[in-house]
C-alpha positions as a Python dict, from the first residue, in 0.01 Angstrom:
ca = {
    (1, 'M'): (0, 0, 0),
    (2, 'F'): (13, 145, 336),
    (3, 'T'): (292, 132, 555),
    (4, 'L'): (201, 193, 922),
    (5, 'I'): (525, 353, 1156),
    (6, 'T'): (456, 380, 1509),
    (7, 'F'): (677, 573, 1762),
    (8, 'N'): (593, 550, 2082),
    (9, 'R'): (203, 393, 2195),
    (10, 'V'): (158, 596, 2469),
    (11, 'R'): (-110, 771, 2365),
    (12, 'N'): (-206, 1237, 2481),
    (13, 'D'): (164, 1252, 2513),
    (14, 'F'): (298, 1473, 2170),
    (15, 'T'): (596, 1189, 2180),
    (16, 'S'): (376, 957, 2055),
    (17, 'L'): (270, 987, 1701),
    (18, 'R'): (126, 763, 1433),
    (19, 'I'): (284, 819, 1085),
    (20, 'T'): (216, 615, 794),
    (21, 'S'): (329, 680, 429),
    (22, 'W'): (89, 605, 83),
    (23, 'N'): (95, 624, -231),
    (24, 'A'): (-169, 762, -334),
    (25, 'Q'): (-135, 642, -740),
    (26, 'V'): (-354, 977, -804),
    (27, 'L'): (-548, 1098, -459),
    (28, 'R'): (-829, 1284, -562),
    (29, 'S'): (-1029, 892, -635),
    (30, 'C'): (-932, 743, -263),
    (31, 'V'): (-992, 1023, -85),
    (32, 'Q'): (-1273, 837, 121),
    (33, 'E'): (-1027, 524, 167),
    (34, 'L'): (-758, 789, 286),
    (35, 'E'): (-1044, 935, 554),
    (36, 'N'): (-1162, 556, 655),
    (37, 'F'): (-812, 437, 752),
    (38, 'I'): (-651, 739, 868),
    (39, 'H'): (-928, 686, 1096),
    (40, 'D'): (-968, 347, 1163),
    (41, 'W'): (-567, 364, 1277),
    (42, 'N'): (-606, 759, 1465),
    (43, 'L'): (-299, 874, 1224),
    (44, 'D'): (-173, 1166, 1307),
    (45, 'I'): (6, 1204, 1007),
    (46, 'I'): (15, 1078, 651),
    (47, 'L'): (259, 1104, 408),
    (48, 'V'): (144, 1047, 10),
    (49, 'Q'): (383, 989, -252),
    (50, 'E'): (198, 1050, -643),
    (51, 'T'): (-67, 1282, -524),
    (52, 'Q'): (-144, 1391, -959),
    (53, 'L'): (-334, 1633, -794),
    (54, 'R'): (-408, 1919, -1062),
    (55, 'P'): (-371, 2311, -909),
    (56, 'C'): (-762, 2348, -928),
    (57, 'D'): (-791, 1968, -732),
    (58, 'H'): (-892, 2044, -366),
    (59, 'V'): (-847, 1805, -164),
    (60, 'A'): (-1010, 1808, 237),
    (61, 'I'): (-1067, 1522, 604),
    (62, 'P'): (-1208, 1726, 841),
    (63, 'N'): (-957, 1768, 1114),
    (64, 'Y'): (-645, 1736, 937),
    (65, 'S'): (-424, 1972, 694),
    (66, 'F'): (-330, 1940, 367),
    (67, 'H'): (13, 2063, 288),
    (68, 'R'): (117, 1970, -114),
    (69, 'S'): (358, 2024, -404),
    (70, 'E'): (277, 2168, -655),
    (71, 'R'): (389, 2090, -982),
    (72, 'T'): (236, 2080, -1375),
    (73, 'T'): (496, 1949, -1561),
    (74, 'H'): (440, 1614, -1495),
    (75, 'R'): (297, 1338, -1243),
    (76, 'G'): (373, 1241, -920),
    (77, 'Q'): (338, 1545, -649),
    (78, 'T'): (375, 1451, -220),
    (79, 'A'): (119, 1562, 10),
    (80, 'I'): (91, 1596, 466),
    (81, 'F'): (-155, 1578, 616),
    (82, 'I'): (-179, 1606, 982),
    (83, 'K'): (-387, 1683, 1249),
    (84, 'R'): (-494, 2022, 1353),
    (85, 'S'): (-347, 1967, 1746),
    (86, 'I'): (-49, 1882, 1606),
    (87, 'S'): (137, 2258, 1635),
    (88, 'H'): (323, 2266, 1276),
    (89, 'H'): (421, 2509, 1008),
    (90, 'Q'): (517, 2373, 618),
    (91, 'I'): (895, 2439, 528),
    (92, 'P'): (994, 2439, 129),
    (93, 'I'): (1324, 2167, 56),
    (94, 'Q'): (1421, 2253, -328),
    (95, 'N'): (1632, 1940, -426),
    (96, 'Q'): (1652, 1832, -770),
    (97, 'A'): (1639, 1469, -701),
    (98, 'F'): (1339, 1422, -503),
    (99, 'E'): (978, 1547, -493),
    (100, 'N'): (902, 1649, -152),
    (101, 'T'): (635, 1784, 83),
    (102, 'A'): (816, 1953, 424),
    (103, 'V'): (635, 1990, 790),
    (104, 'V'): (831, 2109, 1102),
    (105, 'L'): (626, 2032, 1395),
    (106, 'N'): (674, 2268, 1676),
    (107, 'K'): (744, 2163, 2010),
    (108, 'Q'): (730, 2355, 2343),
    (109, 'N'): (1070, 2335, 2536),
    (110, 'D'): (1210, 2119, 2250),
    (111, 'K'): (1400, 2081, 1948),
    (112, 'P'): (1158, 2101, 1633),
    (113, 'I'): (1108, 1781, 1428),
    (114, 'T'): (1116, 1793, 1050),
    (115, 'I'): (822, 1580, 885),
    (116, 'V'): (935, 1466, 493),
    (117, 'S'): (733, 1363, 245),
    (118, 'A'): (964, 1233, -60),
    (119, 'Y'): (882, 1077, -373),
    (120, 'R'): (1144, 1004, -645),
    (121, 'P'): (1014, 1050, -1028),
    (122, 'T'): (1082, 784, -1253),
    (123, 'K'): (1273, 988, -1491),
    (124, 'I'): (1507, 1121, -1220),
    (125, 'F'): (1834, 923, -1167),
    (126, 'T'): (2047, 974, -856),
    (127, 'N'): (2411, 969, -929),
    (128, 'S'): (2703, 861, -727),
    (129, 'I'): (2722, 1169, -498),
    (130, 'G'): (2308, 1208, -383),
    (131, 'I'): (2239, 1424, -701),
    (132, 'G'): (1967, 1409, -883),
    (133, 'T'): (2025, 1393, -1351),
    (134, 'A'): (1774, 1417, -1567),
    (135, 'A'): (1725, 1096, -1778),
}
């Protein structure tokens, strides 16, 4: 259900980020569970797959920005929660094989870091050179 990835455990330094990926299987039904998990583990960035959010659904967790992909044709979708204290901006990544939500972390005096929440719907297959084709 949850996978925790921690880089450089020295806290209070931007080189230290706690990142996890979570397959929500309908985010709106488990926001409180996710919020508790985020606070228990002091997470910085949460990559979410299969949000299955409708355009009218609003999700908020205090002190976190929320970015999501928008799609109304079938289930899936991706999202990212990121602490508001982390300088970042959302970027589009066009890809037919994977759904994705991406943000770039703006690090002062350093190269930017791109973080992507990705999901491959079961009806899309990737051929041998990595290009998605519909089933």
